[in-house]
Amino acid sequence: MTAKDGETKLALIKAARSEFIEKGFMNASLRSICKKAEVTTGALYFFFKDKDDLFDAVVGGPLCELDATIGEHLRREAEGDISDPLDETLDMDDSKRIMEILFKYKDEFILLLTKAQGSKYENIKDRLIGEMQQHYKLFADILEERFGSKKVDGFMLHYLAHVQVDSFLYLLTHSKGRDEAMKELPEVVKNLRAGGIATFGLS
Amino acid sequence: MTAKDGETKLALIKAARSEFIEKGFMNASLRSICKKAEVTTGALYFFFKDKDDLFDAVVGGPLCELDATIGEHLRREAEGDISDPLDETLDMDDSKRIMEILFKYKDEFILLLTKAQGSKYENIKDRLIGEMQQHYKLFADILEERFGSKKVDGFMLHYLAHVQVDSFLYLLTHSKGRDEAMKELPEVVKNLRAGGIATFGLS
Amino acid sequence: MTAKDGETKLALIKAARSEFIEKGFMNASLRSICKKAEVTTGALYFFFKDKDDLFDAVVGGPLCELDATIGEHLRREAEGDISDPLDETLDMDDSKRIMEILFKYKDEFILLLTKAQGSKYENIKDRLIGEMQQHYKLFADILEERFGSKKVDGFMLHYLAHVQVDSFLYLLTHSKGRDEAMKELPEVVKNLRAGGIATFGLS
Amino acid sequence: MTAKDGETKLALIKAARSEFIEKGFMNASLRSICKKAEVTTGALYFFFKDKDDLFDAVVGGPLCELDATIGEHLRREAEGDISDPLDETLDMDDSKRIMEILFKYKDEFILLLTKAQGSKYENIKDRLIGEMQQHYKLFADILEERFGSKKVDGFMLHYLAHVQVDSFLYLLTHSKGRDEAMKELPEVVKNLRAGGIATFGLS
DNA sequence: CATGAATGAGGTTTCATTCAT
DNA sequence: GATGAATGAAACCTCATTCAT
């Protein structure tokens, strides 16, 4: 580190953040980012391999935090004694924790989940949905075995995961801010849970 | 019409269709489309005003059919005697009719609803959701008045509309074909309806 | 002539007139002209050789009338007994006649004299100036011989012609209409004549 | 600056200069300029924002010099005691200074004043005329008040300014070189002054 | 660390003109 | 007389990326 202490790199990331958020990955221009950062293209390519790498510097961190939080959530489930699977999957405390992360980096997550086309993250939402689906799968098995629920096929399992992820994304994009999202969250979870109960035939 | 009888225009639309579907509106290249159609750029601009116009030639027709079908659905509701609003909104027959259209032009609708960024249709999904929301609003009022349901705010009304549209889109993008979608449709509608009932507090 | 009686050709000329006047020769688009005339390009090329030819159809007539009027003016001079050359050259009656023609086809002459770049008429103003110069030359000789005026070189002769033509063009482009031009004409002629007298050293 | 020391930019400006001068702004082709300069289009757009900016690089400097010189001329007038307005307006020393500038960048000024259509400078001549008119207006008021001259309306004031600017442009375009222009300048000024005197009714 | 010059392919669009029918 | 499809070159401009210094 020189005296500048990563100043340039930070300026670049900051400029990239605002450009990416404003225009999305594909329509963002590296030239424009460099101009905003008052830095030359050469500098950019010293710190970052390419456009994707720069994008990573903006959204990678938040994504890691999210992954970690989701990971914890899943670990808790795995360890705990599951009495009511849907209660676990749509646990309010964990849901709140996740929403908290999403809003901590609101712009980054909206960017990542809705404007990442063309980047290596363009399928990130599918990855998240895939993870959620594995959980529903777990619960589906337990429910079937222990509670004699209907057998739910992979299609609907994926659907449930999809709707859940979309619902969180919906709260993120349609709330005025963290507070409104938190206020509406229980209502949304109630809706999701009712759907889940119906799908699993637990009514 | 010459002896060629619109051959070139058709070749152009066909080439555009495949290019747009493959790359999305924004990443599609007119040059590449012309090459595929074995035609010069001048010819393209003889038949189409610009890129948007060409896109319209690909997705405009299907969209009209969809609009017409949705229009009929809404008209039927308006005329009928609404005894059970959720039954009406998520009517199976109408749902099937809509799915039928979606699958009739599967690629076009996926293009339109997920890869139209940069075109004049980039907000088409929001338009559809907006229309659905107006209906939910109507039903919300009736439910409140006649059945003493909970008052549901705009936020959740929009949410319901959003989830419904996304669910149809989900069936479109995740089914192997029309048949699987039709098979799963009732299950999805059941899920949606259960959510609706919960949100309106009718349990 | 068919029953249409040159209808198409006239429509074409009319459309061309307005397009050329609005955008000038170079920026006018034949496609746009055809659209205005509700006629196809093929038709245009049946009646006119090329863009220049169409331009000719718009400005050629007025230009002929102007040439004729100037010709008469010159012939009158040639025949008459020249007592006061400047009086003749800047004769009020003839000047008015010319202004009359200019305003009869005001738009066409402005087009021809200021927006003909790229066409075969792009140097028309120089041609007119050249003609005027020949006259000044004639008068210069007479003045020198008969009145002992200063010898005026070709440079100033051309200048005088230039200023004169520009002055008429000025009246054409800067007057609100024929009437204002006619009102101001004497003042302009007075100015020109004073300049001429000074240049010829007749004060 | 690299070792090449602005070589490319200079080559670009040089090529642009000759292309613009030869074909005028509108008909000049950036491609052709790049070819002449043996440089790629990307390089051009590294140094210049767009076609207008490149044009500016060719004519902007000369125009500034001209503006400065005219500015000085006007300041001198404003400070001095005006005894004979026409003498001031058509002062020989200042006129010479202006002609000197015009010939210093002869090609650039001809380009700017006669072939700039389509560029941001397309109305530059009108701007110059407007400035001159303000002066004539000033003098007209003084003349009227102090010397009891005729009241001259805006139309003729604008005309005088127009003729004056055109006369300088005439000298620029029709002289073989600086020397001939300087030789003829007094004669032209004499002509202008005589016209002015007549128009102001000071004979 | 960082500069900034340069690449070169690619983007969409417009144009005057031709010609078989 | 007139259609309208088609040409093909050219227009201006933007982009991510590279590299010698």
PDB file of C-alpha atoms in Angstrom, chain D residues 1-147:
ATOM      1  CA  MET D   1       2.305  12.988 -23.254  1.00  0.00           C
ATOM      2  CA  THR D   2       4.177  10.079 -24.685  1.00  0.00           C
ATOM      3  CA  ALA D   3       7.207  10.284 -26.875  1.00  0.00           C
ATOM      4  CA  LYS D   4       4.862  10.825 -29.764  1.00  0.00           C
ATOM      5  CA  ASP D   5       3.930  14.098 -28.149  1.00  0.00           C
ATOM      6  CA  GLY D   6       0.497  14.693 -29.530  1.00  0.00           C
ATOM      7  CA  GLU D   7       1.475  13.487 -32.943  1.00  0.00           C
ATOM      8  CA  THR D   8      -1.778  11.645 -33.531  1.00  0.00           C
ATOM      9  CA  LYS D   9      -3.965  14.478 -32.385  1.00  0.00           C
ATOM     10  CA  LEU D  10      -2.099  16.861 -34.613  1.00  0.00           C
ATOM     11  CA  ALA D  11      -2.349  14.487 -37.552  1.00  0.00           C
ATOM     12  CA  LEU D  12      -6.051  14.259 -36.893  1.00  0.00           C
ATOM     13  CA  ILE D  13      -6.506  18.023 -36.770  1.00  0.00           C
ATOM     14  CA  LYS D  14      -4.432  18.456 -39.875  1.00  0.00           C
ATOM     15  CA  ALA D  15      -6.421  15.854 -41.762  1.00  0.00           C
ATOM     16  CA  ALA D  16      -9.672  17.326 -40.473  1.00  0.00           C
ATOM     17  CA  ARG D  17      -8.595  20.783 -41.523  1.00  0.00           C
ATOM     18  CA  SER D  18      -8.005  19.751 -45.081  1.00  0.00           C
ATOM     19  CA  GLU D  19     -11.129  17.611 -45.257  1.00  0.00           C
ATOM     20  CA  PHE D  20     -13.358  20.313 -43.771  1.00  0.00           C
ATOM     21  CA  ILE D  21     -11.871  22.988 -45.974  1.00  0.00           C
ATOM     22  CA  GLU D  22     -12.293  20.844 -49.041  1.00  0.00           C
ATOM     23  CA  LYS D  23     -15.813  19.586 -48.403  1.00  0.00           C
ATOM     24  CA  GLY D  24     -17.341  21.762 -45.717  1.00  0.00           C
ATOM     25  CA  PHE D  25     -18.516  20.569 -42.333  1.00  0.00           C
ATOM     26  CA  MET D  26     -21.504  18.612 -43.474  1.00  0.00           C
ATOM     27  CA  ASN D  27     -19.877  16.745 -46.338  1.00  0.00           C
ATOM     28  CA  ALA D  28     -16.707  15.974 -44.516  1.00  0.00           C
ATOM     29  CA  SER D  29     -16.471  12.364 -43.463  1.00  0.00           C
ATOM     30  CA  LEU D  30     -14.887  11.305 -40.217  1.00  0.00           C
ATOM     31  CA  ARG D  31     -13.901   8.046 -41.800  1.00  0.00           C
ATOM     32  CA  SER D  32     -12.067   9.858 -44.518  1.00  0.00           C
ATOM     33  CA  ILE D  33     -10.376  12.078 -41.971  1.00  0.00           C
ATOM     34  CA  CYS D  34      -9.189   9.082 -40.000  1.00  0.00           C
ATOM     35  CA  LYS D  35      -7.905   7.451 -43.146  1.00  0.00           C
ATOM     36  CA  LYS D  36      -5.970  10.582 -44.073  1.00  0.00           C
ATOM     37  CA  ALA D  37      -4.527  10.745 -40.585  1.00  0.00           C
ATOM     38  CA  GLU D  38      -3.743   7.031 -40.685  1.00  0.00           C
ATOM     39  CA  VAL D  39      -5.543   6.509 -37.430  1.00  0.00           C
ATOM     40  CA  THR D  40      -8.581   4.515 -36.298  1.00  0.00           C
ATOM     41  CA  THR D  41     -11.957   6.000 -35.479  1.00  0.00           C
ATOM     42  CA  GLY D  42     -11.459   5.091 -31.861  1.00  0.00           C
ATOM     43  CA  ALA D  43      -8.436   7.359 -31.709  1.00  0.00           C
ATOM     44  CA  LEU D  44     -10.462  10.217 -33.091  1.00  0.00           C
ATOM     45  CA  TYR D  45     -13.076   9.755 -30.428  1.00  0.00           C
ATOM     46  CA  PHE D  46     -10.413   9.583 -27.792  1.00  0.00           C
ATOM     47  CA  PHE D  47      -9.362  13.108 -28.578  1.00  0.00           C
ATOM     48  CA  PHE D  48     -12.624  14.620 -29.679  1.00  0.00           C
ATOM     49  CA  LYS D  49     -16.133  14.356 -28.349  1.00  0.00           C
ATOM     50  CA  ASP D  50     -17.768  14.340 -31.737  1.00  0.00           C
ATOM     51  CA  LYS D  51     -17.653  15.854 -35.184  1.00  0.00           C
ATOM     52  CA  ASP D  52     -18.503  19.267 -33.835  1.00  0.00           C
ATOM     53  CA  ASP D  53     -15.674  19.083 -31.346  1.00  0.00           C
ATOM     54  CA  LEU D  54     -13.205  18.212 -34.077  1.00  0.00           C
ATOM     55  CA  PHE D  55     -14.489  21.102 -36.129  1.00  0.00           C
ATOM     56  CA  ASP D  56     -13.982  23.309 -33.138  1.00  0.00           C
ATOM     57  CA  ALA D  57     -10.369  22.201 -32.912  1.00  0.00           C
ATOM     58  CA  VAL D  58      -9.919  23.486 -36.442  1.00  0.00           C
ATOM     59  CA  VAL D  59     -11.785  26.782 -36.340  1.00  0.00           C
ATOM     60  CA  GLY D  60     -12.156  27.537 -32.640  1.00  0.00           C
ATOM     61  CA  GLY D  61      -8.733  29.099 -32.196  1.00  0.00           C
ATOM     62  CA  PRO D  62      -8.936  31.473 -35.112  1.00  0.00           C
ATOM     63  CA  LEU D  63     -12.432  32.477 -34.064  1.00  0.00           C
ATOM     64  CA  CYS D  64     -11.215  33.369 -30.593  1.00  0.00           C
ATOM     65  CA  GLU D  65      -8.497  35.555 -31.996  1.00  0.00           C
ATOM     66  CA  LEU D  66     -11.016  37.293 -34.160  1.00  0.00           C
ATOM     67  CA  ASP D  67     -13.382  37.817 -31.273  1.00  0.00           C
ATOM     68  CA  ALA D  68     -10.556  39.248 -29.202  1.00  0.00           C
ATOM     69  CA  THR D  69      -9.549  41.673 -31.920  1.00  0.00           C
ATOM     70  CA  ILE D  70     -13.096  42.808 -32.506  1.00  0.00           C
ATOM     71  CA  GLY D  71     -13.519  43.143 -28.764  1.00  0.00           C
ATOM     72  CA  GLU D  72     -10.502  45.444 -28.554  1.00  0.00           C
ATOM     73  CA  HIS D  73     -11.825  47.477 -31.417  1.00  0.00           C
ATOM     74  CA  LEU D  74     -15.101  47.988 -29.657  1.00  0.00           C
ATOM     75  CA  ARG D  75     -13.452  48.803 -26.358  1.00  0.00           C
ATOM     76  CA  ARG D  76     -11.339  51.445 -28.003  1.00  0.00           C
ATOM     77  CA  GLU D  77     -14.440  53.030 -29.407  1.00  0.00           C
ATOM     78  CA  ALA D  78     -16.234  52.942 -26.101  1.00  0.00           C
ATOM     79  CA  GLU D  79     -13.364  54.739 -24.404  1.00  0.00           C
ATOM     80  CA  GLY D  80     -12.545  57.274 -27.060  1.00  0.00           C
ATOM     81  CA  ASP D  81     -14.308  60.532 -27.699  1.00  0.00           C
ATOM     82  CA  ILE D  82     -16.442  60.014 -30.681  1.00  0.00           C
ATOM     83  CA  SER D  83     -16.299  62.991 -32.951  1.00  0.00           C
ATOM     84  CA  ASP D  84     -17.025  61.283 -36.213  1.00  0.00           C
ATOM     85  CA  PRO D  85     -18.902  58.017 -35.707  1.00  0.00           C
ATOM     86  CA  LEU D  86     -18.409  56.673 -39.184  1.00  0.00           C
ATOM     87  CA  ASP D  87     -14.731  57.338 -38.949  1.00  0.00           C
ATOM     88  CA  GLU D  88     -14.699  55.272 -35.819  1.00  0.00           C
ATOM     89  CA  THR D  89     -16.820  52.417 -37.048  1.00  0.00           C
ATOM     90  CA  LEU D  90     -14.868  52.064 -40.210  1.00  0.00           C
ATOM     91  CA  ASP D  91     -11.530  52.935 -38.740  1.00  0.00           C
ATOM     92  CA  MET D  92      -8.719  51.936 -41.094  1.00  0.00           C
ATOM     93  CA  ASP D  93      -6.312  50.737 -38.448  1.00  0.00           C
ATOM     94  CA  ASP D  94      -8.836  48.439 -36.843  1.00  0.00           C
ATOM     95  CA  SER D  95     -10.027  47.251 -40.207  1.00  0.00           C
ATOM     96  CA  LYS D  96      -6.499  46.340 -41.103  1.00  0.00           C
ATOM     97  CA  ARG D  97      -6.032  44.515 -37.853  1.00  0.00           C
ATOM     98  CA  ILE D  98      -9.145  42.475 -38.533  1.00  0.00           C
ATOM     99  CA  MET D  99      -8.130  41.718 -42.101  1.00  0.00           C
ATOM    100  CA  GLU D 100      -4.784  40.635 -40.783  1.00  0.00           C
ATOM    101  CA  ILE D 101      -6.425  38.053 -38.554  1.00  0.00           C
ATOM    102  CA  LEU D 102      -8.742  36.905 -41.299  1.00  0.00           C
ATOM    103  CA  PHE D 103      -5.842  36.236 -43.606  1.00  0.00           C
ATOM    104  CA  LYS D 104      -3.723  34.675 -40.936  1.00  0.00           C
ATOM    105  CA  TYR D 105      -6.291  31.870 -40.925  1.00  0.00           C
ATOM    106  CA  LYS D 106      -7.743  32.422 -44.352  1.00  0.00           C
ATOM    107  CA  ASP D 107      -8.926  28.873 -45.016  1.00  0.00           C
ATOM    108  CA  GLU D 108     -10.344  28.470 -41.531  1.00  0.00           C
ATOM    109  CA  PHE D 109     -12.417  31.634 -41.780  1.00  0.00           C
ATOM    110  CA  ILE D 110     -13.730  30.829 -45.203  1.00  0.00           C
ATOM    111  CA  LEU D 111     -14.676  27.432 -43.809  1.00  0.00           C
ATOM    112  CA  LEU D 112     -16.291  28.984 -40.769  1.00  0.00           C
ATOM    113  CA  LEU D 113     -18.186  31.675 -42.611  1.00  0.00           C
ATOM    114  CA  THR D 114     -19.291  29.816 -45.702  1.00  0.00           C
ATOM    115  CA  LYS D 115     -19.129  26.075 -45.128  1.00  0.00           C
ATOM    116  CA  ALA D 116     -20.135  25.503 -41.528  1.00  0.00           C
ATOM    117  CA  GLN D 117     -23.700  24.378 -42.169  1.00  0.00           C
ATOM    118  CA  GLY D 118     -24.702  21.619 -39.826  1.00  0.00           C
ATOM    119  CA  SER D 119     -22.162  22.539 -37.179  1.00  0.00           C
ATOM    120  CA  LYS D 120     -22.680  24.528 -34.024  1.00  0.00           C
ATOM    121  CA  TYR D 121     -21.124  27.461 -35.838  1.00  0.00           C
ATOM    122  CA  GLU D 122     -23.613  27.526 -38.659  1.00  0.00           C
ATOM    123  CA  ASN D 123     -24.945  30.889 -37.511  1.00  0.00           C
ATOM    124  CA  ILE D 124     -21.646  32.481 -36.708  1.00  0.00           C
ATOM    125  CA  LYS D 125     -22.010  35.128 -39.407  1.00  0.00           C
ATOM    126  CA  ASP D 126     -25.318  36.245 -38.000  1.00  0.00           C
ATOM    127  CA  ARG D 127     -23.699  36.566 -34.605  1.00  0.00           C
ATOM    128  CA  LEU D 128     -21.019  38.805 -36.023  1.00  0.00           C
ATOM    129  CA  ILE D 129     -23.552  40.883 -37.883  1.00  0.00           C
ATOM    130  CA  GLY D 130     -25.581  41.209 -34.711  1.00  0.00           C
ATOM    131  CA  GLU D 131     -22.572  42.575 -32.888  1.00  0.00           C
ATOM    132  CA  MET D 132     -21.843  45.070 -35.625  1.00  0.00           C
ATOM    133  CA  GLN D 133     -25.443  46.183 -35.653  1.00  0.00           C
ATOM    134  CA  GLN D 134     -25.316  47.097 -31.992  1.00  0.00           C
ATOM    135  CA  HIS D 135     -22.524  49.500 -32.838  1.00  0.00           C
ATOM    136  CA  TYR D 136     -24.307  51.063 -35.711  1.00  0.00           C
ATOM    137  CA  LYS D 137     -27.214  51.473 -33.336  1.00  0.00           C
ATOM    138  CA  LEU D 138     -24.964  53.306 -30.872  1.00  0.00           C
ATOM    139  CA  PHE D 139     -23.654  55.590 -33.551  1.00  0.00           C
ATOM    140  CA  ALA D 140     -27.051  56.130 -35.030  1.00  0.00           C
ATOM    141  CA  ASP D 141     -28.219  57.485 -31.688  1.00  0.00           C
ATOM    142  CA  ILE D 142     -25.206  59.778 -31.337  1.00  0.00           C
ATOM    143  CA  LEU D 143     -25.501  60.990 -34.887  1.00  0.00           C
ATOM    144  CA  GLU D 144     -29.147  61.741 -34.450  1.00  0.00           C
ATOM    145  CA  GLU D 145     -28.652  63.584 -31.192  1.00  0.00           C
ATOM    146  CA  ARG D 146     -25.465  65.476 -31.956  1.00  0.00           C
ATOM    147  CA  PHE D 147     -25.493  65.965 -35.678  1.00  0.00           C
TER     148      PHE D 147
END
